[in-house]
Each structure stands twice: as structure tokens, then as C-alpha cells.
Short mmCIF file of C-alpha atoms in Angstrom, two decimals:
data_model
loop_
_atom_site.label_atom_id
_atom_site.label_comp_id
_atom_site.label_asym_id
_atom_site.label_seq_id
_atom_site.Cartn_x
_atom_site.Cartn_y
_atom_site.Cartn_z
CA MET A 1 -0.02 -0.04 0.02
CA SER A 2 1.34 3.45 -0.91
CA HIS A 3 1.85 6.21 1.64
CA SER A 4 -0.64 9.07 1.80
CA LEU A 5 0.98 12.48 1.85
CA THR A 6 -0.35 14.65 4.73
CA PRO A 7 1.08 17.70 6.35
CA ARG A 8 0.66 16.13 9.75
CA ASP A 9 3.48 13.63 9.00
CA GLN A 10 6.42 15.56 10.67
CA GLY A 11 8.88 13.32 8.81
CA ASN A 12 7.53 14.52 5.60
CA LEU A 13 7.72 18.19 6.24
CA PRO A 14 10.55 20.62 5.61
CA VAL A 15 12.05 22.13 8.80
CA LEU A 16 10.00 25.09 9.88
CA GLY A 17 13.09 27.33 9.67
CA ALA A 18 13.70 26.36 6.06
CA THR A 19 14.62 29.02 3.52
CA PRO A 20 11.53 30.71 2.04
CA LEU A 21 10.45 29.05 -1.20
CA ILE A 22 11.78 25.68 -0.22
CA ARG A 23 11.69 23.62 -3.36
CA LEU A 24 9.67 20.40 -3.23
CA ASP A 25 9.83 17.77 -6.01
CA ALA A 26 7.16 15.85 -7.79
CA TYR A 27 7.29 13.19 -10.49
CA VAL A 28 4.71 11.69 -12.84
CA ALA A 29 5.68 8.33 -14.44
CA GLU A 30 4.62 7.37 -17.92
CA ASP A 31 1.79 5.29 -16.52
CA GLY A 32 0.48 8.24 -14.40
CA SER A 33 1.91 7.04 -11.07
CA THR A 34 2.57 10.25 -9.08
CA VAL A 35 5.19 10.93 -6.40
CA VAL A 36 5.66 14.06 -4.20
CA ASN A 37 8.74 14.28 -2.09
CA GLY A 38 9.43 10.54 -2.12
CA HIS A 39 5.81 9.42 -1.36
CA LEU A 40 3.50 7.74 -3.88
CA LEU A 41 0.20 9.51 -3.89
CA GLN A 42 -3.02 7.54 -3.72
CA MET A 43 -4.98 8.56 -6.84
CA GLY A 44 -8.67 8.13 -6.29
CA GLY A 45 -10.85 7.63 -9.32
CA ALA A 46 -9.73 9.45 -12.44
CA ARG A 47 -7.93 12.35 -10.62
CA PRO A 48 -5.34 13.89 -12.89
CA PRO A 49 -1.79 13.90 -11.58
CA ASN A 50 -1.47 17.66 -11.96
CA GLU A 51 -4.37 18.30 -9.62
CA ALA A 52 -2.98 15.75 -7.05
CA ILE A 53 0.39 17.50 -7.15
CA LEU A 54 -1.07 20.95 -6.72
CA ASP A 55 -3.18 19.85 -3.74
CA ALA A 56 -0.15 18.17 -2.13
CA VAL A 57 2.09 21.21 -2.57
CA ALA A 58 -0.56 23.61 -1.46
CA MET A 59 -0.82 21.63 1.81
CA PHE A 60 2.86 22.32 2.43
CA ALA A 61 2.37 26.01 1.66
CA ARG A 62 -0.54 26.26 4.08
CA THR A 63 1.37 24.45 6.81
CA LEU A 64 4.44 26.55 6.38
CA ARG A 65 2.41 29.86 5.87
CA ALA A 66 4.73 30.75 3.03
CA PRO A 67 4.95 30.28 -0.77
CA VAL A 68 6.49 26.93 -1.84
CA ALA A 69 8.36 26.14 -4.96
CA ALA A 70 8.15 22.82 -6.71
CA THR A 71 9.86 21.08 -9.58
CA VAL A 72 7.72 18.63 -11.44
CA ILE A 73 9.22 16.05 -13.76
CA ASP A 74 6.30 14.68 -15.85
CA ARG A 75 7.39 11.81 -17.93
CA SER A 76 3.89 11.28 -19.36
CA VAL A 77 4.50 14.48 -21.43
CA GLN A 78 8.31 14.54 -21.31
CA GLN A 79 8.33 17.86 -19.56
CA VAL A 80 9.79 19.49 -16.52
CA ALA A 81 7.67 22.32 -14.90
CA ARG A 82 8.61 24.79 -12.21
CA LEU A 83 5.91 26.05 -9.99
CA ARG A 84 5.18 28.63 -7.34
CA VAL A 85 2.32 27.61 -4.96
CA HIS A 86 0.92 29.97 -2.38
CA PRO A 87 -0.87 29.24 1.03
CA ASP A 88 -4.18 30.39 -0.55
CA GLY A 89 -3.94 27.53 -3.07
CA SER A 90 -3.14 29.65 -6.03
CA SER A 91 -0.27 28.56 -8.34
CA ARG A 92 1.52 29.42 -11.50
CA THR A 93 4.33 28.03 -13.63
CA ILE A 94 7.47 29.98 -14.34
CA ALA A 95 10.10 29.71 -16.99
CA ASP A 96 13.43 28.19 -16.21
CA GLU A 97 15.26 31.58 -16.19
CA GLU A 98 12.79 32.91 -13.50
CA ASP A 99 13.62 29.97 -11.12
CA LEU A 100 16.15 30.47 -8.29
CA PRO A 101 19.39 28.89 -9.39
CA PRO A 102 20.07 25.67 -7.40
CA GLY A 103 23.66 26.39 -6.27
CA ARG A 104 25.47 24.22 -3.79
CA GLU A 105 24.05 25.87 -0.66
CA ARG A 106 20.44 25.67 -1.94
CA THR A 107 20.82 22.04 -3.06
CA ALA A 108 22.31 21.09 0.27
CA ALA A 109 19.47 22.83 2.15
CA GLU A 110 16.80 21.07 0.15
CA GLU A 111 18.37 17.72 0.53
CA GLU A 112 18.85 18.26 4.37
CA SER A 113 15.08 18.89 4.49
CA PHE A 114 14.31 15.77 2.38
CA PRO A 115 17.32 13.50 2.66
CA PRO A 116 17.92 11.26 -0.39
CA LEU A 117 19.11 8.45 1.92
CA ALA A 118 15.86 8.43 3.85
CA ARG A 119 14.08 8.01 0.45
CA VAL A 120 16.36 5.10 -0.46
CA GLU A 121 15.43 3.43 2.95
CA ARG A 122 11.72 3.83 2.15
CA ILE A 123 12.31 2.28 -1.36
CA ILE A 124 14.10 -0.76 0.23
CA GLN A 125 11.22 -1.13 2.78
CA HIS A 126 8.69 -1.26 -0.14
CA ALA A 127 10.92 -3.78 -2.03
CA GLN A 128 11.24 -5.96 1.13
CA ARG A 129 7.40 -6.10 1.30
CA GLU A 130 7.40 -7.07 -2.37
CA GLU A 131 5.61 -3.81 -3.31
CA LEU A 132 7.81 -3.63 -6.39
CA HIS A 133 5.77 -1.19 -8.33
CA VAL A 134 5.78 1.39 -5.60
CA ALA A 135 9.54 0.78 -4.97
CA PHE A 136 10.36 1.15 -8.67
CA VAL A 137 8.30 4.36 -9.18
CA LEU A 138 9.97 5.95 -6.07
CA ALA A 139 13.35 4.95 -7.27
CA SER A 140 12.68 6.44 -10.76
CA ALA A 141 11.48 9.68 -9.17
CA LEU A 142 14.57 9.89 -6.93
CA ARG A 143 16.95 9.15 -9.87
CA GLU A 144 15.25 11.70 -12.09
CA HIS A 145 15.39 14.52 -9.59
CA LEU A 146 18.90 13.78 -8.38
CA THR A 147 20.09 13.77 -12.09
CA LEU A 148 18.30 17.00 -12.80
CA ARG A 149 19.70 18.64 -9.67
CA ARG A 150 23.22 17.12 -9.52
CA GLY A 151 23.94 15.69 -12.92
CA ALA A 152 23.94 12.02 -14.17
CA GLU A 153 27.63 11.41 -13.00
CA ASP A 154 26.99 12.39 -9.36
CA GLU A 155 27.45 9.57 -6.95
CA LEU A 156 23.96 9.76 -5.47
CA SER A 157 22.46 9.85 -9.03
CA LEU A 158 24.45 6.73 -9.95
CA GLU A 159 23.34 4.84 -6.81
CA ALA A 160 19.74 5.79 -7.42
CA ARG A 161 19.97 4.56 -11.13
CA ALA A 162 21.51 1.31 -9.86
CA ILE A 163 18.72 0.71 -7.44
CA GLU A 164 16.22 1.47 -10.21
CA ALA A 165 17.97 -1.09 -12.45
CA TYR A 166 17.86 -3.75 -9.81
CA LEU A 167 14.18 -3.23 -9.15
CA ALA A 168 13.42 -3.40 -12.93
CA PHE A 169 15.29 -6.74 -12.89
CA LEU A 170 13.12 -8.00 -10.00
CA ARG A 171 9.97 -6.98 -11.88
CA GLY A 172 11.11 -8.88 -14.99
CA GLU A 173 11.72 -5.73 -17.06
CA TYR A 174 15.03 -6.96 -18.37
CA MET A 175 15.32 -4.47 -21.21
CA LEU A 176 14.84 -1.49 -18.87
CA SER A 177 17.12 -3.01 -16.36
CA THR A 178 19.83 -3.47 -19.00
CA VAL A 179 19.58 0.03 -20.16
CA LEU A 180 19.73 1.56 -16.70
CA ALA A 181 22.58 -0.67 -15.56
CA LEU A 182 24.53 -0.01 -18.82
CA THR A 183 24.27 3.68 -18.17
CA VAL A 184 25.79 3.24 -14.72
CA ALA A 185 28.54 1.00 -16.15
CA ARG A 186 29.27 3.46 -18.96
CA ILE A 187 29.73 6.31 -16.51
CA ARG A 188 31.87 4.30 -14.20
CA CYS A 189 34.12 3.16 -17.14
CA ARG A 190 34.52 6.87 -18.05
CA THR A 191 34.95 8.34 -14.58
CA ASP A 192 36.29 5.60 -12.26
CA LEU A 193 37.41 2.42 -13.96
CA ASN A 194 38.54 0.85 -10.75
CA ARG A 195 34.93 0.72 -9.65
CA ALA A 196 33.36 -0.35 -13.01
CA ALA A 197 33.57 -4.18 -12.95
CA PRO A 198 30.62 -4.73 -10.48
CA GLU A 199 28.43 -2.35 -12.59
CA VAL A 200 29.39 -4.10 -15.84
CA ALA A 201 28.55 -7.47 -14.11
CA ARG A 202 25.09 -6.09 -13.18
CA ALA A 203 24.41 -4.97 -16.72
CA THR A 204 25.59 -8.32 -17.99
CA ALA A 205 23.21 -10.21 -15.64
CA ALA A 206 20.23 -8.27 -17.08
CA TRP A 207 21.44 -8.52 -20.65
CA GLN A 208 21.68 -12.22 -20.32
CA ARG A 209 17.82 -12.36 -19.92
CA LEU A 210 17.19 -10.57 -23.20
CA PHE A 211 15.65 -12.35 -26.20
CA ASP A 212 15.45 -9.53 -28.85
CA GLU A 213 18.32 -10.30 -31.22
CA SER A 214 19.02 -6.71 -32.15
CA GLN A 215 19.15 -5.66 -28.56
CA VAL A 216 21.32 -8.62 -27.63
CA ALA A 217 23.77 -7.74 -30.39
CA THR A 218 23.84 -3.97 -29.75
CA ARG A 219 24.05 -4.04 -25.93
CA GLY A 220 26.28 -7.11 -26.04
CA GLN A 221 28.89 -5.29 -28.16
CA GLU A 222 29.03 -2.46 -25.60
CA LEU A 223 29.38 -4.98 -22.75
CA LEU A 224 32.15 -6.81 -24.55
CA HIS A 225 34.08 -3.54 -25.11
CA MET A 226 33.73 -2.80 -21.45
CA TRP A 227 34.96 -6.24 -20.38
CA GLU A 228 37.89 -5.95 -22.77
CA ARG A 229 38.79 -2.56 -21.45
CA LEU A 230 38.77 -3.84 -17.90
CA SER A 231 40.92 -6.79 -18.95
CA GLU A 232 43.42 -4.52 -20.65
CA ALA A 233 43.64 -2.41 -17.44
CA GLY A 234 44.30 -5.48 -15.38
CA LEU A 235 40.99 -5.01 -13.50
CA LEU A 236 39.39 -8.29 -14.63
CA GLN A 237 40.49 -10.39 -11.60
CA ASP A 238 37.33 -11.86 -10.17
CA PRO A 239 36.69 -15.35 -11.61
CA ALA A 240 32.91 -14.65 -11.71
CA HIS A 241 33.55 -11.48 -13.79
CA GLN A 242 35.84 -13.48 -16.10
CA ALA A 243 33.07 -16.03 -16.60
CA MET A 244 30.64 -13.28 -17.41
CA ALA A 245 32.93 -11.69 -19.95
CA GLN A 246 33.35 -15.13 -21.58
CA ALA A 247 29.58 -15.63 -21.58
CA VAL A 248 29.14 -12.41 -23.49
CA ARG A 249 31.77 -13.48 -26.05
CA ASN A 250 30.10 -16.86 -26.47
CA ARG A 251 26.63 -15.48 -26.84
CA LEU A 252 27.66 -12.93 -29.46
CA ALA A 253 29.66 -15.56 -31.35
CA HIS A 254 27.07 -18.27 -31.33
CA GLY A 255 23.74 -16.61 -30.63
CA ASP A 256 23.10 -18.65 -27.48
CA GLN A 257 19.65 -17.89 -25.98
CA PRO A 258 18.95 -17.56 -22.24
CA GLU A 259 16.83 -20.05 -20.37
CA PRO A 260 13.22 -18.79 -20.09
CA SER A 261 12.69 -17.26 -16.71
CA PRO A 262 9.37 -17.30 -14.77
CA ALA A 263 7.14 -14.35 -15.38
CA PRO A 264 7.00 -11.83 -12.47
CA ALA A 265 4.12 -11.93 -10.17
CA ALA A 266 1.13 -9.88 -11.42
CA ALA A 267 1.08 -7.87 -8.19
CA ALA A 268 4.59 -6.69 -8.86
CA LEU A 269 3.52 -4.95 -12.17
CA PRO A 270 1.77 -1.64 -12.40
CA PRO A 271 -1.98 -1.63 -13.36
CA GLY A 272 -2.18 -2.29 -17.09
CA GLY A 273 0.99 -4.43 -17.28
CA PRO A 274 4.60 -3.75 -17.82
CA GLY A 275 5.79 -0.39 -18.98
CA PRO A 276 7.42 0.50 -22.25
CA ALA A 277 10.64 -1.29 -23.33
CA ALA A 278 13.06 1.32 -21.97
CA PRO A 279 14.65 3.80 -24.32
CA GLU A 280 17.67 5.78 -23.11
CA ASP A 281 17.06 8.83 -21.03
CA LYS A 282 14.69 11.02 -22.90
CA PRO A 283 15.31 14.81 -22.85
CA LEU A 284 12.71 16.85 -21.01
CA LYS A 285 11.11 19.87 -22.61
CA PRO A 286 11.72 23.01 -20.61
CA THR A 287 8.92 24.59 -18.77
CA ARG A 288 7.22 27.66 -20.08
CA ARG A 289 5.47 30.48 -18.11
CA GLY A 290 1.79 30.11 -17.53
CA LEU A 291 1.38 26.34 -18.33
CA ARG A 292 -2.33 25.90 -17.77
CA ARG A 293 -2.47 22.53 -16.15
CA PHE A 294 -0.37 23.78 -13.22
CA THR A 295 -2.01 27.28 -13.00
CA ARG A 296 -4.74 27.65 -10.35
CA ARG A 297 -6.52 30.66 -8.86
CA ALA A 298 -6.80 31.25 -5.04
CA ALA A 299 -9.14 28.89 -3.28
CA ARG A 300 -12.38 30.51 -2.29
#
């Protein structure tokens, strides 16, 4: 069961002495699942995600008695929107250039109010209860916002992506898991080769479950290049990693197919079945001033 977001939950509120216009974050997955500050919202009936987000952020503004900022990543329309929401319930969107620049101090203050590691703990708790859809959506939201705020190569962003890849694997979404894990491995190979082998191994484990021949070939060639680079650097010491590298060579050479694996439990999948077969990160359209679906007049 997902958590309801209420202003009475003291663990879910920014500190009362927080800088005015503390920035909250919200996320809408492609299937409409909606997250605000690391909590999946319960969407009753056909309630649109934008209305649920505005209601949730307005509760924060009323509790703090001050305007609140919010950054909304909406993957259903491939857009990022930046909002100002006031205690009276009114809201408007602003253009990127009107937003307060993140800066190191602001980013640190926001993450102190809503710690990423606390969100990771919540994700793990959901996964341990086999609430894999909730855990996966929360991990996606965390990874998207950390990447937007800190960049894809930041350590926290990489860890969030690795968690997301693992949860996709548990859900049986092996294409998505492969893409996410490969991105982590690619960045590690570029920035810290000494730490790359485990990430390449995780990407290989997901890739071994693929059946699509074109994806097997394309992703496999990249994996093989990574394993060879690690070998040339003298970093392919673990026998398990050596075996995985050889398995990639064999499959590319002979077209070996993986053993069929059991389908994931229906409860682990979002309503409507599995999501799309995982493209690389899609660029988000920048927000524009006055976006109507996030503009609301004062509550009467």
C-alpha cells in the first residue's frame, strides 16, 4: 500500500526554519503514477496527476504559511515544470530563467530537509514487502530529480539509477534493467574504471535475460567492449567476472539464447501491465511560463 502524503506527518515536512520558497519535487511516471517528495500519492478515481500534485504542494504552503516552490518532472508528457504555490492555493508556472538557481548551498538545504538516503530506505522497505511497483516508481522519481539537480555522474544519482535497475530486474523488465545498468557502467568506465567491474557485471546479468536479437547484439557489443577494457587495465581479476565476460563473447559468437525465466508476479507490475521497453534517457522539454494545467486561482 502506498503512503498518503499529509502535512501532519512531521517526517515529511521541511524544517520550519527552512529558507523561504523551499523547493519540493514531484514526479509523474509514464503510467501516471505520481510521487511528491518521495511518497507515492493515492490517486482516487480518475484524478489527474497535476491536480493531485497541486493539492499536495498547497498543503505544504498552508502548513508553512509561506509560498512553496516545486519542480515537477512529468514523464507522461516528457516535460519539467517549475511552480510557485501559495498558502491560498493559487499557483503558477514559471520559465526556467525565472527560477532560483540551485547552487550548492540551496541544493544542500533542500536535501537536508528531504534526505535522499531516507528515500532510499523507504524504497528498500517497499521492496522488502514485495511492493515492487511502488519501490520502482519511487526509485525512478529519486533518480530523475537527483540527475536534474546534481547531474547524471553524481554519486547519489548513480546509486539511485543502480537501485532502479535492480528493481526493474526484479520486476522482470530486463530491457529496462539492462539500459539503466549499462548507463551506470558506462559512466563508471569513463569516470572511475577501478569501480566499474561490478556495474558491468550487473548490466551483463540483465542482458543475459534478453531475447530480442537486435538488442542482444547492440548491448552485447558494448558490454564486450567494457569487459575488454577492464581486462586490458588488469582489472578483470574476479573469476565470476571473467566467466561473465566469456559468456558475453560466446553469446555474441554463437547466438546462445537464455533459459526462459518465470514471469514476475502480477502484483509486482503496475496496473495495465509492464511499462514500455526502456529507451535511453529522454530529454525533457523546458517549462514555459503560464502552463495551464499547473495554474490555479486562489481557493475561495
